Short mmCIF file of C-alpha atoms and ligand atoms in Angstrom, two decimals:
data_model
loop_
_atom_site.label_atom_id
_atom_site.label_comp_id
_atom_site.label_asym_id
_atom_site.label_seq_id
_atom_site.Cartn_x
_atom_site.Cartn_y
_atom_site.Cartn_z
CA UNK A 10 0.00 0.00 0.00
CA UNK A 11 1.29 3.46 -0.84
CA UNK A 12 1.86 5.81 2.08
CA UNK A 13 -1.06 8.00 0.88
CA UNK A 14 -3.50 5.13 0.81
CA UNK A 15 -2.21 3.99 4.22
CA UNK A 16 -2.92 7.48 5.53
CA UNK A 17 -6.43 7.45 4.05
CA UNK A 18 -7.17 4.03 5.43
CA UNK A 19 -5.97 5.04 8.91
CA UNK A 20 -8.12 8.20 8.66
CA UNK A 21 -11.22 6.21 7.74
CA UNK A 22 -10.56 3.80 10.64
CA UNK A 23 -10.27 6.87 12.86
CA UNK A 24 -13.66 8.15 11.56
CA UNK A 25 -15.40 4.84 12.20
CA UNK A 26 -14.15 4.42 15.75
CA UNK A 27 -14.33 8.03 16.97
CA UNK A 28 -17.64 9.82 16.90
CA UNK A 29 -17.96 13.23 15.30
CA UNK A 30 -20.55 14.21 17.87
CA UNK A 31 -19.23 13.94 21.43
CA UNK A 32 -19.59 16.04 24.54
CA UNK A 33 -16.62 18.05 23.25
CA UNK A 34 -18.38 18.90 19.97
CA UNK A 35 -22.06 18.94 21.06
CA UNK A 36 -23.74 22.34 20.80
CA UNK A 37 -23.09 23.65 24.35
CA UNK A 38 -26.49 25.39 24.39
CA UNK A 39 -28.18 21.98 24.13
CA UNK A 40 -25.96 20.55 26.87
CA UNK A 41 -27.05 23.44 29.11
CA UNK A 42 -30.75 22.48 28.92
CA UNK A 43 -32.31 21.13 32.10
CA UNK A 44 -35.86 19.75 32.30
CA UNK A 45 -36.89 18.76 35.80
CA UNK A 46 -40.38 17.50 34.93
CA UNK A 47 -38.73 14.50 33.28
CA UNK A 48 -35.54 14.62 35.40
CA UNK A 49 -33.65 12.04 37.55
CA UNK A 50 -36.50 11.45 40.02
CA UNK A 51 -38.88 10.65 37.19
CA UNK A 52 -36.30 8.32 35.63
CA UNK A 53 -35.94 6.60 39.00
CA UNK A 54 -39.76 6.29 39.22
CA UNK A 55 -39.74 4.35 35.92
CA UNK A 56 -36.96 2.08 37.26
CA UNK A 57 -39.00 1.43 40.42
CA UNK A 58 -42.01 0.52 38.26
CA UNK A 59 -39.87 -2.07 36.48
CA UNK A 60 -38.55 -3.37 39.80
CA UNK A 61 -42.12 -3.75 41.08
CA UNK A 62 -43.04 -5.70 37.93
CA UNK A 63 -40.11 -8.04 38.60
CA UNK A 64 -41.34 -8.60 42.16
CA UNK A 65 -38.64 -6.59 43.98
CA UNK A 66 -40.09 -6.00 47.47
CA UNK A 67 -41.03 -2.39 48.23
CA UNK A 68 -43.00 -0.72 51.04
CA UNK A 69 -45.68 0.17 48.41
CA UNK A 70 -47.48 -1.55 45.55
CA UNK A 71 -47.37 1.13 42.86
CA UNK A 72 -45.75 4.37 41.82
CA UNK A 73 -48.18 7.29 42.06
CA UNK A 74 -47.24 9.78 39.38
CA UNK A 75 -47.98 13.34 40.38
CA UNK A 76 -45.05 14.79 38.44
CA UNK A 77 -46.48 15.82 35.09
CA UNK A 78 -49.61 17.62 33.91
CA UNK A 79 -50.73 14.72 31.70
CA UNK A 80 -54.45 14.29 32.46
CA UNK A 81 -55.21 11.20 30.41
CA UNK A 82 -52.14 9.41 31.78
CA UNK A 83 -53.80 9.88 35.20
CA UNK A 84 -57.04 8.27 34.03
CA UNK A 85 -59.07 11.28 32.82
CA UNK A 86 -61.56 10.23 30.14
CA UNK A 87 -61.42 12.01 26.79
CA UNK A 88 -64.41 14.15 25.87
CA UNK A 89 -66.67 12.25 23.49
CA UNK A 90 -67.24 15.15 21.09
CA UNK A 91 -63.53 15.92 20.63
CA UNK A 92 -62.73 12.28 19.93
CA UNK A 93 -65.71 11.85 17.60
CA UNK A 94 -64.80 14.81 15.42
CA UNK A 95 -61.14 13.79 15.26
CA UNK A 96 -62.18 10.17 14.53
CA UNK A 97 -64.45 11.34 11.71
CA UNK A 98 -61.66 13.48 10.28
CA UNK A 99 -59.26 10.56 10.50
CA UNK A 100 -61.62 7.93 9.05
CA UNK A 101 -64.34 9.68 7.03
CA UNK A 102 -66.08 6.36 6.27
CA UNK A 103 -67.56 6.84 9.77
CA UNK A 104 -69.71 9.66 8.34
CA UNK A 105 -72.32 6.99 7.52
CA UNK A 106 -72.30 5.66 11.07
CA UNK A 107 -75.53 6.60 12.97
CA UNK A 108 -73.60 6.44 16.26
CA UNK A 109 -72.10 9.87 15.50
CA UNK A 110 -74.27 12.96 15.91
CA UNK A 111 -74.84 15.33 13.02
CA UNK A 112 -73.01 18.20 14.74
CA UNK A 113 -69.87 16.05 15.04
CA UNK A 114 -70.15 15.13 11.36
CA UNK A 115 -70.71 18.77 10.39
CA UNK A 116 -67.58 19.88 12.31
CA UNK A 117 -65.50 17.12 10.72
CA UNK A 118 -66.78 17.96 7.21
CA UNK A 119 -65.90 21.62 7.68
CA UNK A 120 -62.36 20.73 8.66
CA UNK A 121 -61.94 18.15 5.89
CA UNK A 122 -63.33 20.56 3.29
CA UNK A 123 -60.44 22.85 4.14
CA UNK A 124 -57.79 20.10 3.97
CA UNK A 125 -55.99 19.45 0.71
CA UNK A 126 -57.42 16.31 -0.92
CA UNK A 127 -60.07 16.33 1.88
CA UNK A 128 -57.63 14.41 4.06
CA UNK A 129 -55.93 15.21 7.36
CA UNK A 130 -53.09 13.14 5.93
CA UNK A 131 -52.07 16.08 3.77
CA UNK A 132 -49.88 18.99 4.80
CA UNK A 133 -51.90 22.04 5.77
CA UNK A 134 -50.80 25.65 5.33
CA UNK A 135 -47.87 26.32 7.65
CA UNK A 136 -49.98 28.63 9.82
CA UNK A 137 -52.70 26.00 10.05
CA UNK A 138 -56.06 25.14 8.49
CA UNK A 139 -57.91 28.30 7.50
CA UNK A 140 -61.29 27.37 8.96
CA UNK A 141 -59.73 26.42 12.31
CA UNK A 142 -57.89 29.75 12.48
CA UNK A 143 -61.19 31.53 11.83
CA UNK A 144 -62.83 29.51 14.60
CA UNK A 145 -59.95 30.34 16.96
CA UNK A 146 -60.49 34.06 16.23
CA UNK A 147 -64.22 33.75 16.95
CA UNK A 148 -63.51 31.82 20.17
CA UNK A 149 -61.08 34.50 21.37
CA UNK A 150 -63.52 37.27 20.56
CA UNK A 151 -66.36 35.53 22.44
CA UNK A 152 -64.02 34.79 25.37
CA UNK A 153 -62.99 38.45 25.57
CA UNK A 154 -66.52 39.86 25.53
CA UNK A 155 -66.62 40.77 21.83
CA UNK A 156 -63.18 42.35 21.37
CA UNK A 157 -62.37 41.52 17.74
CA UNK A 158 -59.76 38.94 16.86
CA UNK A 159 -58.30 38.68 13.38
CA UNK A 160 -57.68 35.18 11.92
CA UNK A 161 -54.59 36.63 10.21
CA UNK A 162 -53.09 37.16 13.68
CA UNK A 163 -53.40 33.46 14.47
CA UNK A 164 -51.13 30.57 13.73
CA UNK A 165 -51.70 27.00 14.84
CA UNK A 166 -48.87 25.10 16.45
CA UNK A 167 -47.78 21.61 17.48
CA UNK A 168 -48.79 22.06 21.12
CA UNK A 169 -48.34 25.45 22.74
CA UNK A 170 -44.65 24.54 23.13
CA UNK A 171 -43.85 24.92 19.43
CA UNK A 172 -45.73 28.22 19.25
CA UNK A 173 -43.78 29.56 22.21
CA UNK A 174 -40.52 28.42 20.62
CA UNK A 175 -41.41 30.01 17.27
CA UNK A 176 -42.06 33.41 18.88
CA UNK A 177 -39.18 33.21 21.34
CA UNK A 178 -36.81 32.64 18.41
CA UNK A 179 -37.78 36.00 16.96
CA UNK A 180 -36.67 37.80 20.10
CA UNK A 181 -33.15 36.38 20.22
CA UNK A 182 -30.54 38.91 19.13
CA UNK A 183 -28.33 38.35 16.13
CA UNK A 184 -24.66 37.48 15.81
CA UNK A 185 -23.19 40.94 16.35
CA UNK A 186 -25.56 42.41 18.92
CA UNK A 187 -25.45 42.03 22.69
CA UNK A 188 -27.38 39.10 24.15
CA UNK A 189 -31.18 39.46 24.42
CA UNK A 190 -32.82 39.16 27.83
CA UNK A 191 -36.19 37.56 28.49
CA UNK A 192 -37.97 38.00 31.81
CA UNK A 193 -39.13 34.75 33.38
CA UNK A 194 -41.09 34.16 36.58
CA UNK A 195 -39.53 32.11 39.35
CA UNK A 196 -40.78 29.47 39.91
CA UNK A 197 -41.23 28.83 36.18
CA UNK A 198 -42.45 26.07 33.92
CA UNK A 199 -39.08 24.66 32.76
CA UNK A 200 -39.86 24.83 29.04
CA UNK A 201 -38.89 28.50 29.27
CA UNK A 202 -35.52 28.00 30.94
CA UNK A 203 -34.85 25.20 28.45
CA UNK A 204 -35.63 27.47 25.50
CA UNK A 205 -33.53 30.32 26.85
CA UNK A 206 -30.59 27.92 27.26
CA UNK A 207 -31.09 26.57 23.74
CA UNK A 208 -31.27 30.07 22.24
CA UNK A 209 -28.41 31.42 24.37
CA UNK A 210 -30.66 34.14 25.76
CA UNK A 211 -30.18 35.91 29.10
CA UNK A 212 -32.77 34.91 31.72
CA UNK A 213 -34.03 37.92 33.66
CA UNK A 214 -35.54 36.18 36.65
CA UNK A 215 -38.29 37.78 38.72
CA UNK A 216 -39.70 36.14 41.83
CA UNK A 217 -43.41 35.52 42.31
CA UNK A 218 -44.61 36.54 45.77
CA UNK A 219 -45.34 33.38 47.74
CA UNK A 220 -46.61 35.39 50.73
CA UNK A 221 -49.29 36.96 48.49
CA UNK A 222 -50.45 33.71 46.86
CA UNK A 223 -47.77 33.80 44.16
CA UNK A 224 -48.88 37.15 42.80
CA UNK A 225 -46.65 39.28 40.63
CA UNK A 226 -45.26 42.54 42.09
CA UNK A 227 -44.24 45.16 39.56
CA UNK A 228 -41.56 46.45 41.99
CA UNK A 229 -40.00 43.00 41.66
CA UNK A 230 -40.18 43.27 37.86
CA UNK A 231 -38.36 46.63 38.05
CA UNK A 232 -35.72 45.19 40.41
CA UNK A 233 -35.03 42.22 38.13
CA UNK A 234 -34.94 44.40 35.02
CA UNK A 235 -32.54 46.96 36.48
CA UNK A 236 -30.21 44.25 37.68
CA UNK A 237 -30.13 42.64 34.24
CA UNK A 238 -29.75 45.78 32.11
CA UNK A 239 -25.91 45.85 32.18
CA UNK A 240 -25.83 42.24 30.96
CA UNK A 241 -28.36 42.09 28.13
CA UNK A 242 -30.91 43.89 26.01
CA UNK A 243 -34.24 43.23 27.72
CA UNK A 244 -36.73 42.21 25.06
CA UNK A 245 -39.69 40.30 26.46
CA UNK A 246 -41.63 39.34 29.55
CA UNK A 247 -43.17 35.91 30.04
CA UNK A 248 -46.24 35.68 32.25
CA UNK A 249 -47.90 32.31 32.91
CA UNK A 250 -51.52 32.82 33.93
CA UNK A 251 -52.95 30.68 35.48
CA UNK A 252 -49.56 29.70 36.82
CA UNK A 253 -47.48 26.58 36.44
CA UNK A 254 -46.07 25.40 38.87
CA UNK A 255 -47.69 27.83 41.29
CA UNK A 256 -51.41 27.56 40.48
CA UNK A 257 -52.23 31.27 40.94
CA UNK A 258 -54.73 33.26 38.85
CA UNK A 259 -53.79 36.90 38.31
CA UNK A 260 -56.26 39.63 39.19
CA UNK A 261 -57.23 42.16 36.53
CA UNK A 262 -55.56 45.01 38.45
CA UNK A 263 -52.35 43.00 38.66
CA UNK A 264 -52.41 42.36 34.88
CA UNK A 265 -52.91 46.09 34.25
CA UNK A 266 -49.81 46.91 36.27
CA UNK A 267 -47.78 44.30 34.38
CA UNK A 268 -48.93 45.78 31.06
CA UNK A 269 -47.99 49.29 32.27
CA UNK A 270 -44.56 47.97 33.25
CA UNK A 271 -44.09 46.39 29.79
CA UNK A 272 -45.15 49.64 28.10
CA UNK A 273 -42.83 51.77 30.25
CA UNK A 274 -39.91 49.55 29.41
CA UNK A 275 -40.78 48.83 25.78
CA UNK A 276 -41.07 45.12 26.37
CA UNK A 277 -42.79 42.46 24.26
CA UNK A 278 -45.40 40.46 26.20
CA UNK A 279 -45.60 36.68 26.04
CA UNK A 280 -48.77 35.52 27.79
CA UNK A 281 -48.89 31.78 28.40
CA UNK A 282 -52.62 31.24 28.88
CA UNK A 283 -52.82 27.49 28.33
CA UNK A 284 -54.72 27.00 31.62
CA UNK A 285 -57.46 29.55 30.81
CA UNK A 286 -60.22 26.96 31.45
CA UNK A 287 -58.69 25.77 34.75
CA UNK A 288 -60.04 28.24 37.29
CA UNK A 289 -61.10 27.02 40.76
CA UNK A 290 -60.58 29.84 43.28
CA UNK A 291 -63.73 31.34 44.84
CA UNK A 292 -62.80 34.85 43.73
CA UNK A 293 -60.75 33.87 40.70
CA UNK A 294 -61.58 34.70 37.13
CA UNK A 295 -59.51 34.37 33.97
CA UNK A 296 -58.67 37.71 32.30
CA UNK A 297 -56.73 37.44 29.07
CA UNK A 298 -53.82 39.84 28.64
CA UNK A 299 -55.34 40.90 25.34
CA UNK A 300 -58.69 41.83 26.88
CA UNK A 301 -57.05 43.82 29.67
CA UNK A 302 -54.68 45.57 27.24
CA UNK A 303 -57.52 46.51 24.92
CA UNK A 304 -59.60 47.76 27.87
CA UNK A 305 -56.75 50.13 28.83
CA UNK A 306 -57.10 51.93 25.49
CA UNK A 307 -54.76 54.50 23.92
CA UNK A 308 -51.15 53.49 23.40
CA UNK A 309 -51.68 50.26 25.33
CA UNK A 310 -53.87 48.93 22.55
CA UNK A 311 -50.90 49.04 20.18
CA UNK A 312 -48.58 46.93 22.31
CA UNK A 313 -47.09 43.75 20.92
CA UNK A 314 -48.45 40.61 22.52
CA UNK A 315 -48.31 36.89 21.89
CA UNK A 316 -50.82 34.67 23.67
CA UNK A 317 -50.56 30.87 23.70
CA UNK A 318 -53.21 28.19 24.08
CA UNK A 319 -53.19 24.39 23.95
CA UNK A 320 -55.41 21.31 23.67
CA UNK A 321 -53.27 19.67 26.36
CA UNK A 322 -54.80 21.40 29.38
CA UNK A 323 -58.24 22.74 30.35
CA UNK A 324 -60.98 20.10 30.52
CA UNK A 325 -59.61 18.45 27.37
CA UNK A 326 -56.21 17.23 28.56
CA UNK A 327 -55.46 16.09 25.02
CA UNK A 328 -51.66 16.30 25.35
CA UNK A 329 -50.91 13.63 22.75
CA UNK A 330 -52.66 15.43 19.90
CA UNK A 331 -50.15 18.27 20.18
CA UNK A 332 -52.69 20.97 19.34
CA UNK A 333 -52.06 24.64 20.04
CA UNK A 334 -52.42 28.16 18.74
CA UNK A 335 -50.79 31.54 19.12
CA UNK A 336 -52.48 34.91 18.71
CA UNK A 337 -49.86 37.46 17.82
CA UNK A 338 -51.07 41.06 17.82
CA UNK A 339 -49.56 44.35 16.72
CA UNK A 340 -46.54 42.64 15.22
CA UNK A 341 -44.51 44.53 12.61
CA UNK A 342 -45.58 43.26 9.13
CA UNK A 343 -42.00 42.61 8.04
CA UNK A 344 -41.30 40.62 11.18
CA UNK A 345 -44.49 38.69 10.53
CA UNK A 346 -43.28 37.88 7.03
CA UNK A 347 -40.12 36.35 8.49
CA UNK A 348 -42.08 34.46 11.14
CA UNK A 349 -44.28 32.93 8.45
CA UNK A 350 -41.19 32.02 6.48
CA UNK A 351 -39.68 30.25 9.49
CA UNK A 352 -42.98 28.42 10.11
CA UNK A 353 -43.02 27.34 6.43
CA UNK A 354 -39.65 25.67 6.88
CA UNK A 355 -41.36 23.33 9.36
CA UNK A 356 -44.12 22.52 6.82
CA UNK A 357 -47.10 22.48 9.21
CA UNK A 358 -48.23 21.62 12.72
CA UNK A 359 -49.78 18.19 13.39
CA UNK A 360 -53.05 18.23 11.43
CA UNK A 361 -54.79 15.89 13.91
CA UNK A 362 -53.84 18.39 16.60
CA UNK A 363 -55.28 21.20 14.50
CA UNK A 364 -58.55 19.26 14.19
CA UNK A 365 -58.63 18.81 17.99
CA UNK A 366 -57.94 22.53 18.49
CA UNK A 367 -60.76 23.18 16.02
CA UNK A 368 -63.20 21.34 18.29
CA UNK A 369 -62.01 23.11 21.44
CA UNK A 370 -62.70 26.49 19.87
CA UNK A 371 -65.94 25.40 18.22
CA UNK A 372 -67.69 23.16 20.75
CA UNK A 373 -71.35 22.09 20.51
CA UNK A 374 -73.75 25.03 20.93
CA UNK A 375 -77.04 24.95 22.90
CA UNK A 376 -79.67 23.11 20.86
CA UNK A 377 -77.15 20.97 18.97
CA UNK A 378 -77.46 17.20 19.52
CA UNK A 379 -74.12 16.77 21.32
CA UNK A 380 -74.45 19.85 23.55
CA UNK A 381 -75.79 18.26 26.72
CA UNK A 382 -73.31 15.40 26.80
CA UNK A 383 -70.45 17.77 26.00
CA UNK A 384 -71.34 20.16 28.83
CA UNK A 385 -71.90 17.38 31.30
CA UNK A 386 -68.50 15.80 30.51
CA UNK A 387 -66.74 19.17 30.59
CA UNK A 388 -68.37 20.18 33.90
CA UNK A 389 -67.54 16.81 35.39
CA UNK A 390 -63.81 17.17 34.63
CA UNK A 391 -63.61 20.77 35.81
CA UNK A 392 -65.76 20.04 38.90
CA UNK A 393 -63.44 17.20 39.95
CA UNK A 394 -60.35 19.33 39.35
CA UNK A 395 -61.82 22.03 41.57
CA UNK A 396 -62.57 19.52 44.31
CA UNK A 397 -59.02 18.13 44.04
CA UNK A 398 -57.48 21.62 44.06
CA UNK A 399 -59.25 22.40 47.35
CA UNK A 400 -58.55 18.99 48.85
CA UNK A 401 -54.83 19.20 48.03
CA UNK A 402 -54.13 22.59 49.59
CA UNK A 403 -56.34 21.83 52.62
CA UNK A 404 -54.69 18.48 53.42
CA UNK A 405 -51.18 19.78 52.78
CA UNK A 406 -51.74 22.69 55.15
CA UNK A 407 -52.79 20.27 57.89
CA UNK A 408 -49.25 18.84 57.91
CA UNK A 409 -46.77 20.50 60.27
CA UNK A 410 -43.78 21.82 58.34
CA UNK A 411 -45.68 22.19 55.06
CA UNK A 412 -47.44 25.34 53.84
CA UNK A 413 -49.37 25.56 50.62
CA UNK A 414 -51.07 28.46 48.88
CA UNK A 415 -54.59 28.01 47.56
CA UNK A 416 -54.61 26.27 44.17
CA UNK A 417 -56.63 28.93 42.35
CA UNK A 418 -56.08 27.52 38.87
CA UNK A 419 -54.01 25.29 36.54
CA UNK A 420 -53.27 21.73 37.75
CA UNK A 421 -50.59 22.00 40.41
CA UNK A 422 -49.81 22.68 44.04
CA UNK A 423 -46.38 24.07 44.89
CA UNK A 424 -46.10 23.59 48.67
CA UNK A 425 -43.21 24.87 50.70
CA UNK A 426 -41.29 22.33 52.80
CA UNK A 427 -39.77 23.82 55.93
CA UNK A 428 -36.74 21.54 56.06
CA UNK A 429 -34.76 21.09 59.28
CA UNK A 430 -31.07 22.22 59.14
CA UNK A 431 -29.88 18.61 59.52
CA UNK A 432 -31.74 17.60 56.34
CA UNK A 433 -30.11 20.49 54.47
CA UNK A 434 -26.67 19.44 55.73
CA UNK A 435 -27.31 15.80 54.82
CA UNK A 436 -28.27 16.86 51.28
CA UNK A 437 -25.12 18.96 50.95
CA UNK A 438 -23.02 15.97 51.96
CA UNK A 439 -24.70 13.97 49.19
CA UNK A 440 -24.13 16.83 46.77
CA UNK A 441 -27.87 17.11 46.23
CA UNK A 442 -30.36 19.95 46.38
CA UNK A 443 -32.22 19.56 49.70
CA UNK A 444 -35.61 19.34 47.99
CA UNK A 445 -34.26 16.75 45.53
CA UNK A 446 -33.12 14.63 48.44
CA UNK A 447 -36.55 15.05 50.06
CA UNK A 448 -38.40 14.04 46.87
CA UNK A 449 -36.05 11.09 46.28
CA UNK A 450 -36.65 9.80 49.82
CA UNK A 451 -40.40 10.33 49.32
CA UNK A 452 -40.33 8.26 46.12
CA UNK A 453 -38.28 5.43 47.63
CA UNK A 454 -40.47 5.27 50.76
CA UNK A 455 -43.95 5.69 49.28
CA UNK A 456 -43.82 5.45 45.48
CA UNK A 457 -45.06 9.06 45.22
CA UNK A 458 -43.37 10.85 42.33
CA UNK A 459 -43.26 14.66 42.52
CA UNK A 460 -40.79 17.22 41.16
CA UNK A 461 -38.40 19.16 43.45
CA UNK A 462 -38.90 22.92 43.54
CA UNK A 463 -35.28 23.45 42.49
CA UNK A 464 -36.29 22.26 39.01
CA UNK A 465 -38.55 25.32 38.66
CA UNK A 466 -36.43 27.82 40.57
CA UNK A 467 -37.28 29.22 43.99
CA UNK A 468 -36.08 31.91 46.39
CA UNK A 469 -32.70 30.91 47.85
CA UNK A 470 -33.12 29.18 51.20
CA UNK A 471 -36.68 28.03 50.42
CA UNK A 472 -37.63 24.51 49.41
CA UNK A 473 -40.69 23.24 47.58
CA UNK A 474 -42.02 20.51 45.38
CA UNK A 475 -44.59 20.51 42.64
CA UNK A 476 -47.36 17.95 42.58
CA UNK A 477 -50.22 17.69 40.13
CA UNK A 478 -53.82 17.48 41.31
CA UNK A 479 -54.57 14.98 38.53
CA UNK A 480 -54.81 11.59 40.29
CA UNK A 481 -58.42 10.57 41.05
CA UNK A 482 -60.00 11.93 44.25
CA UNK A 483 -59.45 8.57 45.96
CA UNK A 484 -55.84 8.29 44.78
CA UNK A 485 -55.16 11.86 45.81
CA UNK A 486 -56.52 11.24 49.30
CA UNK A 487 -54.33 8.15 49.61
CA UNK A 488 -51.33 10.05 48.20
CA UNK A 489 -51.75 12.83 50.74
CA UNK A 490 -52.22 10.36 53.59
CA UNK A 491 -49.02 8.50 52.65
CA UNK A 492 -47.27 11.82 52.18
CA UNK A 493 -48.21 13.01 55.69
CA UNK A 494 -46.83 9.80 57.22
CA UNK A 495 -43.60 10.13 55.21
CA UNK A 496 -43.16 13.78 56.11
CA UNK A 497 -43.49 13.10 59.83
CA UNK A 498 -40.87 10.32 59.70
CA UNK A 499 -38.56 12.50 57.57
CA UNK A 500 -38.76 15.29 60.16
CA UNK A 501 -38.00 12.84 62.97
CA UNK A 502 -35.06 11.39 61.02
CA UNK A 503 -33.46 14.82 60.59
CA UNK A 504 -34.55 16.56 63.82
C1 PLP B 13 -47.46 26.79 31.31
C2 PLP B 13 -47.34 25.82 30.18
N1 PLP B 13 -47.11 26.28 28.95
C3 PLP B 13 -46.99 25.46 27.91
C4 PLP B 13 -47.11 24.10 28.07
C5 PLP B 13 -46.91 23.21 26.86
O1 PLP B 13 -48.10 22.63 26.47
P1 PLP B 13 -48.25 21.81 25.12
O2 PLP B 13 -48.54 20.41 25.52
O3 PLP B 13 -49.41 22.44 24.42
O4 PLP B 13 -47.00 21.93 24.33
C6 PLP B 13 -47.34 23.56 29.33
C7 PLP B 13 -47.41 22.11 29.55
O5 PLP B 13 -47.50 21.61 30.64
C8 PLP B 13 -47.48 24.45 30.42
O6 PLP B 13 -47.69 24.01 31.66
#
């Protein structure tokens, strides 16, 4: 072999044995992503489930998953009407089946008529099926007491997550400009910290006020903004209302102040409103950022705002369909052009998800054949969630060393654990966050799987965990009973 061919052959051997993509070459922004909701405790929960299947003895019979807002995974039944319309769209031969009501068939026909080749197996427009976007606009307008919504301001997305990502991407600064800053609540739903890491964007963290039921103080927004200004160009403010993981519902006055803050500081508003149907508090009501902004009139009406919604939450809980929409108002037309271009590169959101979103925004109306069943199923889900929200905070507050704000909305409680100093020291010795150690011990002792507060962010020196209110009433009562027993023994262990 000539020396050149020997060189080539040794190079190709090198290429086969050594990977191009290693931790040394991986995009560091991806390596920086953390996602607690599916983190080490959840991985351990899956291992324990396997161990239980193999007969490994444990002090419990099953893992109780209260770690993720996945309603159907916790046994919630899908709403008949949503499933019927999506089924009809998927398999139009069912149109002849007398089991399906005419209103379900009419909804499915409308959607299919707007799909290329009358099939949800075709790509839709990148911004989503036209008729569904029109129905979204009508839904928003009815929700907001008649304030107009323009279908051209709406794009459908693969879950709210992809919509959030698409808009967030627009706010990241370019190669030669200083880093963009985006304001995030703490505690926060970790999608946002993950996206900021991925996009190499500066997180401007503001704390929600636990003492005032996780409300949002504008003084705190100012503090966080001023602190961040030397490090980035502040661009946007994320507000999650109703809150995840904190379960608060913002009052109208509070929203007004947030909007005034954004106006004063020339900041783009990102309103995550995926839990708009999940309201349980006695005095709580959902106010969309758009409605409040429009009610303030004048210059406020011209502010840029993106609002996100999903099929995954509410009474639907249809996470697997990956349906979502974004209403984007007052956006510069040239920017919009580039947004649409970037959406086109992804072809289109899941069309099944678009059909599901279409049903959520165009449910049966009074007098239609499916109306009564639809309302009764919807009320049943929301009624149970309300009962579980109240039960959870009440039972948690009965436990010494645990305090929990009222779960006013969404699907989560975020109780504070008042950990003894010895537990904190023990965690440090194990090189763990104290609340991670607490949640790990909880899982190993009881099978209850919750997410440590450190995965969402929290004020230094405070410790929490997030649990969903999604298990059935019976399961939730059992979970909270087991939890109380565990907590007492944990406190004795580390007293
Ligand atoms: C506040 C918040 N925003 C967005 C999402 C993402 O929802 P989707 O399933 O529509 O992507 C979630 C999911 O839990 C959420 O809690």
